[in-house]
Short mmCIF file of C-alpha atoms in Angstrom, two decimals:
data_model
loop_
_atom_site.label_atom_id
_atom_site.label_comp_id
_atom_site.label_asym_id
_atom_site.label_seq_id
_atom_site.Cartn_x
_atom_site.Cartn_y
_atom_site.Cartn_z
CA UNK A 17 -47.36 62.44 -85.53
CA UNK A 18 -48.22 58.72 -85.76
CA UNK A 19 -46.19 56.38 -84.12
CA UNK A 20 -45.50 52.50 -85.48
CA UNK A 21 -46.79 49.87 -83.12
CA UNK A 22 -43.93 47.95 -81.41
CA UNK A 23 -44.44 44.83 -81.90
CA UNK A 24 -43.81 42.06 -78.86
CA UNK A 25 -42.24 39.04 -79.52
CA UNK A 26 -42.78 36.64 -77.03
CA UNK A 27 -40.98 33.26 -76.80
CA UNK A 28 -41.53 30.27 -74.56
CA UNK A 29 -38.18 28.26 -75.42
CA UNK A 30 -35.80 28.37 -72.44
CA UNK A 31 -32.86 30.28 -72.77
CA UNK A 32 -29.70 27.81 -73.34
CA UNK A 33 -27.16 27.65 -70.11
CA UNK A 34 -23.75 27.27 -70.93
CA UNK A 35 -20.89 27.09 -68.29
CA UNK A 36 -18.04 28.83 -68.83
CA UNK A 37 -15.16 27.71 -70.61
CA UNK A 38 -17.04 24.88 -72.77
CA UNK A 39 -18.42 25.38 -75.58
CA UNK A 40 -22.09 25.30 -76.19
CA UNK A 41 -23.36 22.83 -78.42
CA UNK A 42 -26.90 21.81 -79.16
CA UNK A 43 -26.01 18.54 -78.22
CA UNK A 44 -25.99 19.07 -74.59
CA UNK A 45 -28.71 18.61 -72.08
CA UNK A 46 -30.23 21.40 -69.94
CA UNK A 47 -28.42 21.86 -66.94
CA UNK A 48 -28.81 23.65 -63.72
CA UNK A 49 -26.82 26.31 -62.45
CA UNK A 50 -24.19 24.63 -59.78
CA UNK A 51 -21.20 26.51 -59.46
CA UNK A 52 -18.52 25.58 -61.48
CA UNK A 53 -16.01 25.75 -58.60
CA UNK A 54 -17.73 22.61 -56.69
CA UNK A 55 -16.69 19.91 -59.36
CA UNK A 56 -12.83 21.18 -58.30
CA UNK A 57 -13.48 21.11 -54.57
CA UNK A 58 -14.79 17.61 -54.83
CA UNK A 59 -12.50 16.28 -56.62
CA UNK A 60 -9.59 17.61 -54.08
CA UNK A 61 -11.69 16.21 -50.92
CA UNK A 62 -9.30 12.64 -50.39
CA UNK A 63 -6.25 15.33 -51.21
CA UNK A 64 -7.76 17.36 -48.14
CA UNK A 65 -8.15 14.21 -46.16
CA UNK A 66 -4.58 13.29 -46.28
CA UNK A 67 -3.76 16.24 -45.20
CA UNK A 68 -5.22 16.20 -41.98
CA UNK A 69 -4.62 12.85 -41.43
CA UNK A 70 -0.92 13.60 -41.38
CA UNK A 71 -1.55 16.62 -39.45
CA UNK A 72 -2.85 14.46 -37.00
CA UNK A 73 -0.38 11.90 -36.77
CA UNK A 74 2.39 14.51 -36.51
CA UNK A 75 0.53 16.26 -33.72
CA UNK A 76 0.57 13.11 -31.77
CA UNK A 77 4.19 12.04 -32.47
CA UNK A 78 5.22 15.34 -30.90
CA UNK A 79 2.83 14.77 -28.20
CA UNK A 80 3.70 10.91 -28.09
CA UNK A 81 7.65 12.69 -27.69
CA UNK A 82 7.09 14.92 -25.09
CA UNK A 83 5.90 12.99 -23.14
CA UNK A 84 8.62 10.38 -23.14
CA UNK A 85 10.70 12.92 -22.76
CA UNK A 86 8.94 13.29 -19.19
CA UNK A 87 8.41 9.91 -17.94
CA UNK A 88 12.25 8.98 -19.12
CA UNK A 89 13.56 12.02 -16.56
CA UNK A 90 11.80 10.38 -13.43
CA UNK A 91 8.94 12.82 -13.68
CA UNK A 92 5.34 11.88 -12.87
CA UNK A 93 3.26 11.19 -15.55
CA UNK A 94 -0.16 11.06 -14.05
CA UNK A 95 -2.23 14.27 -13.43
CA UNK A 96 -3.56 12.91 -10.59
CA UNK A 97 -1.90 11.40 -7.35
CA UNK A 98 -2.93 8.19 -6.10
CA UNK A 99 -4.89 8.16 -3.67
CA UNK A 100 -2.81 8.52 -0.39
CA UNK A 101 -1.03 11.21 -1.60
CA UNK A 102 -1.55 14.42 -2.06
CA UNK A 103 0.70 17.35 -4.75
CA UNK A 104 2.64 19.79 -2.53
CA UNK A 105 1.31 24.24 -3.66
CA UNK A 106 4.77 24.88 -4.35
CA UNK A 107 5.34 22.05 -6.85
CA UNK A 108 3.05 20.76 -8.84
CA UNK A 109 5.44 17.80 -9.51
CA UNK A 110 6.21 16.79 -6.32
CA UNK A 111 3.76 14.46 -4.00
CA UNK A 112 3.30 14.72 0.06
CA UNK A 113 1.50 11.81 1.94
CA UNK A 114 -1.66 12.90 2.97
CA UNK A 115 -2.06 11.52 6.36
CA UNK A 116 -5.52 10.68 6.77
CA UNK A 117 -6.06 8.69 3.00
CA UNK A 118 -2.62 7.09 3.94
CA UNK A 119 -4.38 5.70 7.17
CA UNK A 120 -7.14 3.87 4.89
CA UNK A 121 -4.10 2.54 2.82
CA UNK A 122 -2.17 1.19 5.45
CA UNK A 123 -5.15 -0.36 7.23
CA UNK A 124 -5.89 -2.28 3.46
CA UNK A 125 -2.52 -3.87 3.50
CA UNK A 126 -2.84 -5.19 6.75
CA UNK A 127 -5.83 -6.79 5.96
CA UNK A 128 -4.51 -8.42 2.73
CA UNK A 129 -1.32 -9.40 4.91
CA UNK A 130 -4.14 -11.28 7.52
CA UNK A 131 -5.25 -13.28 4.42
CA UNK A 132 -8.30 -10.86 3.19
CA UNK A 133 -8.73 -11.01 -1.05
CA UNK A 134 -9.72 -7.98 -2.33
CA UNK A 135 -13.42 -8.69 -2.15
CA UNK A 136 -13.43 -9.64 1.03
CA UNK A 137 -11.13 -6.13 2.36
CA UNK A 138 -14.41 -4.42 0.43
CA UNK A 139 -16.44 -5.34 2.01
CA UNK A 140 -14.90 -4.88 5.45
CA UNK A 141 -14.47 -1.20 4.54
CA UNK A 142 -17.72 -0.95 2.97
CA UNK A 143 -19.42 -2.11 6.68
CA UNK A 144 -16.77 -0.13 8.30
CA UNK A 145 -18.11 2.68 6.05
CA UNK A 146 -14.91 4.25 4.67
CA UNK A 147 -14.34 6.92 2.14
CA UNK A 148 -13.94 5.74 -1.27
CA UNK A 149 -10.99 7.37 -3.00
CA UNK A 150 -13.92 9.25 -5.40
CA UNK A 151 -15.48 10.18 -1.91
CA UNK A 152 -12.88 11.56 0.33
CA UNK A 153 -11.67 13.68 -2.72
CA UNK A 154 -15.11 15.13 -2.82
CA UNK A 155 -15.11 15.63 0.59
CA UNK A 156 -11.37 17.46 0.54
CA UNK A 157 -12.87 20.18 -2.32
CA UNK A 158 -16.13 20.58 -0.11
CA UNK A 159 -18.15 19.03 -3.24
CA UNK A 160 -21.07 17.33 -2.63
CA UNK A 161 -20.81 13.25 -1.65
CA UNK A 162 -21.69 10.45 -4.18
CA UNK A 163 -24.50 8.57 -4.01
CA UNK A 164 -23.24 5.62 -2.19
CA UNK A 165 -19.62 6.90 -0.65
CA UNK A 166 -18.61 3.72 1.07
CA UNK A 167 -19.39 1.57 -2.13
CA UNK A 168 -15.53 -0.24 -2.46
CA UNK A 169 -15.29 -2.38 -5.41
CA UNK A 170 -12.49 -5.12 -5.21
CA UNK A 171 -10.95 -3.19 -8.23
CA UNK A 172 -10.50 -0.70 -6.67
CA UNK A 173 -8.53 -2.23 -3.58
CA UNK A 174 -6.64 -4.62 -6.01
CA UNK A 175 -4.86 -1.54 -7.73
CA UNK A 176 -4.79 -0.07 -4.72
CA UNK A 177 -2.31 -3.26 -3.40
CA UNK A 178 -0.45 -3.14 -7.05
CA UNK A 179 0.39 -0.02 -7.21
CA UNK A 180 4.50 0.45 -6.54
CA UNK A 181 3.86 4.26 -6.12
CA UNK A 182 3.08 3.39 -1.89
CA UNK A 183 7.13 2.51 -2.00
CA UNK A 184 7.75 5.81 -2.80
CA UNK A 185 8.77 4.58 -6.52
CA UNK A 186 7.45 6.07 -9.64
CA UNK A 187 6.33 3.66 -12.57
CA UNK A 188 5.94 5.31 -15.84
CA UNK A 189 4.69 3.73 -19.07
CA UNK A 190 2.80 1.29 -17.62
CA UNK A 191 0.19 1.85 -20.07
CA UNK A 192 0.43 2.43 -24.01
CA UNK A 193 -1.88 3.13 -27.14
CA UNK A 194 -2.28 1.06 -30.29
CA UNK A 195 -1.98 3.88 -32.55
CA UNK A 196 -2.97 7.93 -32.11
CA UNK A 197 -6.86 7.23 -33.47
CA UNK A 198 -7.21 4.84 -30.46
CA UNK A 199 -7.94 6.31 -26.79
CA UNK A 200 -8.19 2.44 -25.21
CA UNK A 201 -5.14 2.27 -23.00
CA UNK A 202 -3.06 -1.21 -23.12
CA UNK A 203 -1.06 -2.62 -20.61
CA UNK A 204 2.60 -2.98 -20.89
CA UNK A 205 5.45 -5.65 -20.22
CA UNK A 206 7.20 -4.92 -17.13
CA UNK A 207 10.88 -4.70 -19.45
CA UNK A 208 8.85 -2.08 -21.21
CA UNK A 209 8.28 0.11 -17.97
CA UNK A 210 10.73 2.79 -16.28
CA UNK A 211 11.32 2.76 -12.53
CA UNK A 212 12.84 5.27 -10.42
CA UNK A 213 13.31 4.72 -7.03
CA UNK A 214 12.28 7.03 -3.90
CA UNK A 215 11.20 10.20 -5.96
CA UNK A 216 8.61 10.64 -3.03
CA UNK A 217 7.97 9.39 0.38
CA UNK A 218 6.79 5.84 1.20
CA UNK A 219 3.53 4.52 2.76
CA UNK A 220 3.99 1.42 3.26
CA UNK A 221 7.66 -0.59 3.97
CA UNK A 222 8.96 -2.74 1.15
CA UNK A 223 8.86 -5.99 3.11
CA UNK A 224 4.92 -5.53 3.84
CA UNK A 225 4.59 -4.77 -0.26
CA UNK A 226 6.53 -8.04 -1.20
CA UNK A 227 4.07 -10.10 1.11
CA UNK A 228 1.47 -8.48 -0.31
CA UNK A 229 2.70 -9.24 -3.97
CA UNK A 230 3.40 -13.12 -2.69
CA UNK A 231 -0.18 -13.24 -1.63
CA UNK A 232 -1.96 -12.22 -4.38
CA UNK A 233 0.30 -14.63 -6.63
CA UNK A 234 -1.71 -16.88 -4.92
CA UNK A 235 -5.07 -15.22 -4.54
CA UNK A 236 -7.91 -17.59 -4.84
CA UNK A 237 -11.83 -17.48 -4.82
CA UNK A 238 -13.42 -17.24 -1.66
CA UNK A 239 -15.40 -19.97 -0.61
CA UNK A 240 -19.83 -19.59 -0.72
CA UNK A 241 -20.11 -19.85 2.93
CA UNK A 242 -17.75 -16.46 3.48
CA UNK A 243 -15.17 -18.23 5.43
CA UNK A 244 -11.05 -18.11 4.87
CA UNK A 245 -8.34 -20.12 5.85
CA UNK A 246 -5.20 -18.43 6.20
CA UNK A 247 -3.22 -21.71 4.48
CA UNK A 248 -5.42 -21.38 1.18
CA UNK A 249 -3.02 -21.12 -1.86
CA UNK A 250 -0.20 -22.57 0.57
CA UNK A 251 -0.92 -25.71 0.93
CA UNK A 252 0.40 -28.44 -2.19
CA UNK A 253 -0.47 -31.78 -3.31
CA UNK A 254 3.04 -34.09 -2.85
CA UNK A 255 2.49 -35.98 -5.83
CA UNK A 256 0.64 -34.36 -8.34
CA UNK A 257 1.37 -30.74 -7.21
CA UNK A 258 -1.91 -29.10 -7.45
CA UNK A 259 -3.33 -26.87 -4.82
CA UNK A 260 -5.33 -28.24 -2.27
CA UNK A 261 -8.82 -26.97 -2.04
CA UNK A 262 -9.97 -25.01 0.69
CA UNK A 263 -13.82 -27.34 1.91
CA UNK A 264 -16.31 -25.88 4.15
CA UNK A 265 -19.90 -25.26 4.48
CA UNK A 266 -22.20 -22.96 6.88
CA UNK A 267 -23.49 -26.52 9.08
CA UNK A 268 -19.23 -27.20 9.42
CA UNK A 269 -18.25 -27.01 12.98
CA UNK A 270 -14.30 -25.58 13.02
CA UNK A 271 -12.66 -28.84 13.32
CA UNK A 272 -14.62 -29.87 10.39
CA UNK A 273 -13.54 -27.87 7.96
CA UNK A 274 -10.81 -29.70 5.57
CA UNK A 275 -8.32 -29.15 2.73
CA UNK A 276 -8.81 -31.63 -0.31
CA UNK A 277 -6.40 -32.09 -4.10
CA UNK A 278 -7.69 -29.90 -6.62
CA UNK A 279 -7.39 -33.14 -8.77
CA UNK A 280 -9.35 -35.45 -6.44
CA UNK A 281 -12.95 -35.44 -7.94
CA UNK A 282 -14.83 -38.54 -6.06
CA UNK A 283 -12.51 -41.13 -7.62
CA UNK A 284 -12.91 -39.47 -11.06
CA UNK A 285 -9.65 -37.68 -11.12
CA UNK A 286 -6.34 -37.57 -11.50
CA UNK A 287 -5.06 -38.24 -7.96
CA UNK A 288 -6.13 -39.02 -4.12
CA UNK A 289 -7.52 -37.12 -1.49
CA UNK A 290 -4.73 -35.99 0.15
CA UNK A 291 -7.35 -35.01 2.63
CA UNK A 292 -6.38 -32.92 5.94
CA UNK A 293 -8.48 -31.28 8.22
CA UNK A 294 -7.62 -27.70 9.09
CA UNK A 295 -7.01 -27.71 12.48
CA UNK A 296 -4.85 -30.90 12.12
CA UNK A 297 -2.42 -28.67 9.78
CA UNK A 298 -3.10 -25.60 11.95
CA UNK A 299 -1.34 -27.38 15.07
CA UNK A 300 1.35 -29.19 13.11
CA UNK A 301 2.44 -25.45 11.43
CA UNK A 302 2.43 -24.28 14.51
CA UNK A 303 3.95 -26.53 16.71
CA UNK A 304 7.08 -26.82 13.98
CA UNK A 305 7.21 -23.40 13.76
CA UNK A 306 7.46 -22.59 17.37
CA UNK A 307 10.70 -24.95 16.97
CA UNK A 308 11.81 -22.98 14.54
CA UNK A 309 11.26 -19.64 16.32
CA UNK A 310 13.05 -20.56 19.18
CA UNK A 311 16.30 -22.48 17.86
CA UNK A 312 16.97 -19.64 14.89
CA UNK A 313 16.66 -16.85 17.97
CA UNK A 314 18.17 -18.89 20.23
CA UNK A 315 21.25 -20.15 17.93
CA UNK A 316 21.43 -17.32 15.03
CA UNK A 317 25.13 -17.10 14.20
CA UNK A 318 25.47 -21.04 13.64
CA UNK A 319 21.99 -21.03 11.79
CA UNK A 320 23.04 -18.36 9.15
CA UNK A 321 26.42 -20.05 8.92
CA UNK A 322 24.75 -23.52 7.98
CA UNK A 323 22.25 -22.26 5.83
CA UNK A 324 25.18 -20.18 3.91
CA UNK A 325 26.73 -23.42 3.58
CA UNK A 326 23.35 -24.80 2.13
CA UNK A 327 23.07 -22.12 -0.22
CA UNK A 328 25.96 -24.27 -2.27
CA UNK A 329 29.05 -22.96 -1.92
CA UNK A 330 29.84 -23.53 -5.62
CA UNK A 331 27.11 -20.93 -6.46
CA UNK A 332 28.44 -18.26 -4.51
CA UNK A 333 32.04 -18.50 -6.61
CA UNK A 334 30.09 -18.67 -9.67
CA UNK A 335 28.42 -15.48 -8.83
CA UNK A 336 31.99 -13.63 -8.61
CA UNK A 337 33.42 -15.04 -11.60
CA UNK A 338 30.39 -13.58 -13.14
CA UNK A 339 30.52 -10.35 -11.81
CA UNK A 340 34.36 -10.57 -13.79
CA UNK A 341 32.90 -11.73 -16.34
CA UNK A 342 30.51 -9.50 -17.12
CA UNK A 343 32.57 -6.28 -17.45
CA UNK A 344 35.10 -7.96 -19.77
CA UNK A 345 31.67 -8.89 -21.82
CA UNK A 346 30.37 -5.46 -21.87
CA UNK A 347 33.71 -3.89 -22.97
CA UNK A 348 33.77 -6.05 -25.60
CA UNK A 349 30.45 -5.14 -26.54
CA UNK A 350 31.26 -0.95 -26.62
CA UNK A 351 34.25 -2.10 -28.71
CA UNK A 352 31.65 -3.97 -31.45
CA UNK A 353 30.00 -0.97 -32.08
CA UNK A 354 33.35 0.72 -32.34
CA UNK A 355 34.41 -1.35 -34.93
CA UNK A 356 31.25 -1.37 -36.83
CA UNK A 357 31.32 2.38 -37.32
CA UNK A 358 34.99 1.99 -38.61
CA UNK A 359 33.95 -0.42 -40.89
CA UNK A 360 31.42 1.53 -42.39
CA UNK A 361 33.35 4.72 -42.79
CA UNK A 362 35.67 2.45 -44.75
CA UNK A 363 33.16 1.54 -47.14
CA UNK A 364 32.16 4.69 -47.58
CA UNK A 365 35.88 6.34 -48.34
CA UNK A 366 36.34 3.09 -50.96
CA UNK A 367 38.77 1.14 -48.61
CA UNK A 368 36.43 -1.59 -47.95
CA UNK A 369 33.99 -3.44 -50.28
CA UNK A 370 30.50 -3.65 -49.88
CA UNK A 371 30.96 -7.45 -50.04
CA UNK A 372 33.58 -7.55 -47.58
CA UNK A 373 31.34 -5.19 -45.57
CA UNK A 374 28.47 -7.08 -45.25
CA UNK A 375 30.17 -10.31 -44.58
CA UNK A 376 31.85 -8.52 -41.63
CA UNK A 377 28.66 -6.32 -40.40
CA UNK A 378 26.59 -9.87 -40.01
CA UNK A 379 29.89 -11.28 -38.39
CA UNK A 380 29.97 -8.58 -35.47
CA UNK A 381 26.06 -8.01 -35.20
CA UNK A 382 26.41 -12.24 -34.54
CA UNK A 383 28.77 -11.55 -32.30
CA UNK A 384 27.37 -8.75 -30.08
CA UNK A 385 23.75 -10.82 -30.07
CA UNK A 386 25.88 -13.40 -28.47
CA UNK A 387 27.33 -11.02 -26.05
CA UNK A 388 24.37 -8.96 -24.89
CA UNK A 389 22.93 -12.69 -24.31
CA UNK A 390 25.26 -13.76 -21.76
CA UNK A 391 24.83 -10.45 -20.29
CA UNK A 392 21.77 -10.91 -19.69
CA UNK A 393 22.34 -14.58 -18.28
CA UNK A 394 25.18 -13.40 -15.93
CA UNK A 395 23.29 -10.76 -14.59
CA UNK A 396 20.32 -13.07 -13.96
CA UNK A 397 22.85 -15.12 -11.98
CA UNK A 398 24.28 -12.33 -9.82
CA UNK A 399 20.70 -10.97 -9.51
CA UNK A 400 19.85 -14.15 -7.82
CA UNK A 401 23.01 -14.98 -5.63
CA UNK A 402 22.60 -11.66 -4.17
CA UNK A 403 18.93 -11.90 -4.03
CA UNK A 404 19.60 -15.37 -2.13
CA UNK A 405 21.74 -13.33 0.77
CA UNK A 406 18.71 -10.64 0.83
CA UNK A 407 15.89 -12.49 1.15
CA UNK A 408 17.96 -14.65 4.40
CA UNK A 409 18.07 -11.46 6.22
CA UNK A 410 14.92 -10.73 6.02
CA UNK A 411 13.88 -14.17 7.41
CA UNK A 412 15.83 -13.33 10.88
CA UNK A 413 14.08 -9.69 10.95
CA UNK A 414 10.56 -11.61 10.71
CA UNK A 415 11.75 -14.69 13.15
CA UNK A 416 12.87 -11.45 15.64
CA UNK A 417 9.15 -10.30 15.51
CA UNK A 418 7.93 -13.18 16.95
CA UNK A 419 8.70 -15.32 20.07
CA UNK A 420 6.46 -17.94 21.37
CA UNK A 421 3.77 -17.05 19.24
CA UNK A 422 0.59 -18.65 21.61
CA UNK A 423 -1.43 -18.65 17.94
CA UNK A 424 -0.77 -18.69 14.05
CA UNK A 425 -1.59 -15.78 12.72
CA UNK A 426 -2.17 -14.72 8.74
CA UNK A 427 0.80 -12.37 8.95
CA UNK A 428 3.11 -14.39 10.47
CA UNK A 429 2.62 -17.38 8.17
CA UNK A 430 2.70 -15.47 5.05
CA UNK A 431 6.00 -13.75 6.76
CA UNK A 432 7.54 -17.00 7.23
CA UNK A 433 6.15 -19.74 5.40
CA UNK A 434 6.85 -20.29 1.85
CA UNK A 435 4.33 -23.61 0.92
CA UNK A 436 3.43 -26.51 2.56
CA UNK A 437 3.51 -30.26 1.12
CA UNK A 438 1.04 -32.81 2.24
CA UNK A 439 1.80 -36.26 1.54
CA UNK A 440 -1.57 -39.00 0.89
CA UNK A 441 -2.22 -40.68 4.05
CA UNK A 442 -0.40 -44.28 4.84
CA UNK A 443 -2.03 -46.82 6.46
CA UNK A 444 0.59 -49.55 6.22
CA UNK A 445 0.97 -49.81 10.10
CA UNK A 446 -3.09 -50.12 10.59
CA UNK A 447 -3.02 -46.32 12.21
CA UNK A 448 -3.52 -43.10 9.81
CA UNK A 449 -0.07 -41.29 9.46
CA UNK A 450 0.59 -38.30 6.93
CA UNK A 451 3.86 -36.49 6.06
CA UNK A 452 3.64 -33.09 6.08
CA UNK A 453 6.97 -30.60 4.89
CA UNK A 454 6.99 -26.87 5.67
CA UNK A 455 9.12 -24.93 3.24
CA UNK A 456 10.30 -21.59 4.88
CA UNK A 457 11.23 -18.82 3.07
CA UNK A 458 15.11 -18.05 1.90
CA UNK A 459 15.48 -21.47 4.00
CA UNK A 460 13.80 -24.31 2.47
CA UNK A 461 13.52 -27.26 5.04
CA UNK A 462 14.91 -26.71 8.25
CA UNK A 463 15.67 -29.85 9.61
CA UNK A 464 16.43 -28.72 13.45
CA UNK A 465 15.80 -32.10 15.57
CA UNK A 466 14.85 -35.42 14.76
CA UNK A 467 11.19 -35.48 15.27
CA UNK A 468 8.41 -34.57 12.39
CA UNK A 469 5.29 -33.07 13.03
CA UNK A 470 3.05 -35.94 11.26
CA UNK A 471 -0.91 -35.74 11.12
CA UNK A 472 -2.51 -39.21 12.80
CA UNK A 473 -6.27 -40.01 12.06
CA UNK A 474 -7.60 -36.98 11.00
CA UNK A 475 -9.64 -35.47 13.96
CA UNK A 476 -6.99 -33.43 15.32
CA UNK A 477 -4.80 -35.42 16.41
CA UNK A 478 -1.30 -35.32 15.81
CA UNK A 479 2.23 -36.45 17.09
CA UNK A 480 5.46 -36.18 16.64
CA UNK A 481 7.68 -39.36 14.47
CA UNK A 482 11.16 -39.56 14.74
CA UNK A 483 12.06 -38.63 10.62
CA UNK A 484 13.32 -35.54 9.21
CA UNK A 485 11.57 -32.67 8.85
#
């Protein structure tokens, strides 16, 4: 049986590729095959996007709430104690004072307190060769040491001295983000923090703290040569009221070393000299203040009395019609709110217009802005009358510390002293004479004889001028 050929057709032409769901049309250029589900996915990318941006932004804002919720009940916010303190097994939120770091704490207030910047206290521990806090908390876990374990920096020991935690206080949002994308931490404004008092025990006492504060207010730059007065950033220009510059140099012998206006540049300035040498002021200070030491100890009961009389008499009644004052004002300003709510369920039911409404909404919110402001003034006022009494009793506890001091010592005039005016030399009489005033704290002046310590040529000399002090 014979059987037909087959016959082969072959074909080079490319088979057409059509994608489903369009129609084919010769039209059309070749295309490759890409899956058809890819265009859709593209096109819902941004939609995708969105979506976990908002994810994202929730996640934080319940984050973001949580964690108010915790620093707003007094709770510690930090993972990590500062160092000094240690968190007790039992509690996890609760801090102990660990003993030993405490020590290193303590000893860095002192220093500031004898008139040591932060640089300077870092280096004294650094040659002292003291555990950083990074070190000693490797040395606690039994981890190995850093390279260089006594390497302070002075930012370290200035938020060391900052930190309100030693007081036994807890600070919380002192730092914020810009948004939830942004991990750089901000600082915020004091009114913007929350503090709660003694949630753990104290290191250091809250006088030593405020003296601490009072000094860095007035923290300067050490001088080249290494060496520190303990008057720098106390010491004032009488007429212009600039600072007067701390001058010394390594070939300065100590009775050399002087105290000149920041706005005296070689006749080029602003104002005079005002120069003083530091030993001059060094003897005045302490000759007045021996004075002092001895009458106020000597004569306390008529000394507070006079000074209480100083402190304006007029003021203190102020400060208890304010303290009347000021509850009438904030009763007034629970019954605002009151009466805005009333007002606005009346608009609501139909009794009250929405014209009439918002002619008596911007009436009240007026009203209570007005309120809440001389709130605020009134309590400013008490704040400071009371504040007034405080910081007065404090003075006698320092002036108890000390009697017949035999030298003036860093502590005792940052205790004590609040500034120091110097006055520009007169020369009227053909001899050198300089006016010198010593402010002390909570007391101003004290004017307790009739003789002024008063600076004579310059060299170290001084004497005493019958004026008042």
């Amino acid at each position: 049986m014979l059987h037909s050929p087959v016959k082969t057709v072959c074909s080079c032409r490319p088979l057409p590729f059509s994608i489903p769901g369009r129609e084919q049309s010769g039209a059309n250029p070749p295309q490759s095959r890409i899956n058809p589900g890819f265009f859709k996915t593209f096109r819902t990318l941004p939609q995708q996007h969105l979506f976990n941006e908002l994810y994202a932004r929730d996640t934080a804002k319940k984050i973001k709430s949580t964690f108010k919720m915790k620093g707003e009940s007094g709770r510690h916010l930090t993972t990590n104690p500062p160092f000094g303190y240690v968190k007790d097994e039992q509690d996890k939120d609760r801090w102990l004072i660990d003993e030993e770091a405490a020590k290193t704490v303590r000893y860095i207030f002192k220093l500031c307190c004898d008139g040591l910047g932060p640089t300077q206290i870092a280096n004294r521990l650094r040659q002292e060769q003291v555990l950083t806090p990074t070190a000693y908390k490797a040395q606690q876990r039994g981890e190995l040491l850093p390279e260089r374990p006594f390497q302070w920096a002075q930012k370290t020991v200035s938020g060391i001295l900052d930190k309100v935690e030693y007081l036994g206080h807890t600070e919380n949002f002192k730092t914020a983000s810009k948004n939830y994308r942004s991990k750089k931490r901000i600082k915020t404004a004091k009114e913007e923090r929350k503090l709660f008092r003694d949630t753990h025990p104290a290191i250091v006492d809250e006088h030593t703290f405020q003296v601490v504060q009072e000094i860095r207010a007035h923290r300067h730059r050490p001088t080249a040569t290494g060496k520190v007065s303990i008057f720098s950033g106390k010491v004032f220009c009488a007429d212009c009221g600039a600072k007067l510059q701390y001058c010394t140099a390594n070939a300065f012998s100590p009775n050399q070393d002087f105290f000149n206006c920041g706005n005296y540049r070689s006749n080029t300035g602003t104002c005079t000299a005002h120069f003083i040498r530091a030993v001059t002021l060094e003897k005045i200070v302490l000759a007045h203040m021996k004075r002092v030491l001895a009458y106020v100890q000597q004569f306390e009961t008529s000394f507070v009395k006079r000074e209480m009389e100083k402190a304006n008499l007029k003021r203190q009644s102020s400060v208890e019609q304010a303290k009347l004052d000021i509850v009438t004002l904030k009763r007034r300003d629970e019954d605002l709110d009151v009466l805005f709510k009333r007002i606005y369920e009346d608009m609501v039911a139909g009794r009250l217009s929405p014209e009439r409404f918002d002619k008596l909404s911007t009436q009240y919110e007026e009203e209570q802005k007005q309120v809440r402001q001389v709130i605020r003034e009134l309590q400013l006022l008490i704040d400071d009358g009371e504040q007034e009494v405080h910081d007065l009793r404090q003075f006698l506890k320092s002036v108890r510390k000390y009697t017949d001091p035999e030298e003036l010592t860093a502590e005792m005039l940052n205790e004590l002293v609040d500034k120091i005016i110097v006055h520009a030399p007169d020369k009227s009489s053909g001899h050198r004479r300089q006016k010198i005033e010593i402010y002390y704290k909570a007391a101003g002046i004290i004017d307790i004889a009739d003789d002024l310590c008063e600076a004579g040529d310059g060299r170290g000399q001084w004497r005493k001028n019958r004026k008042t002090a």
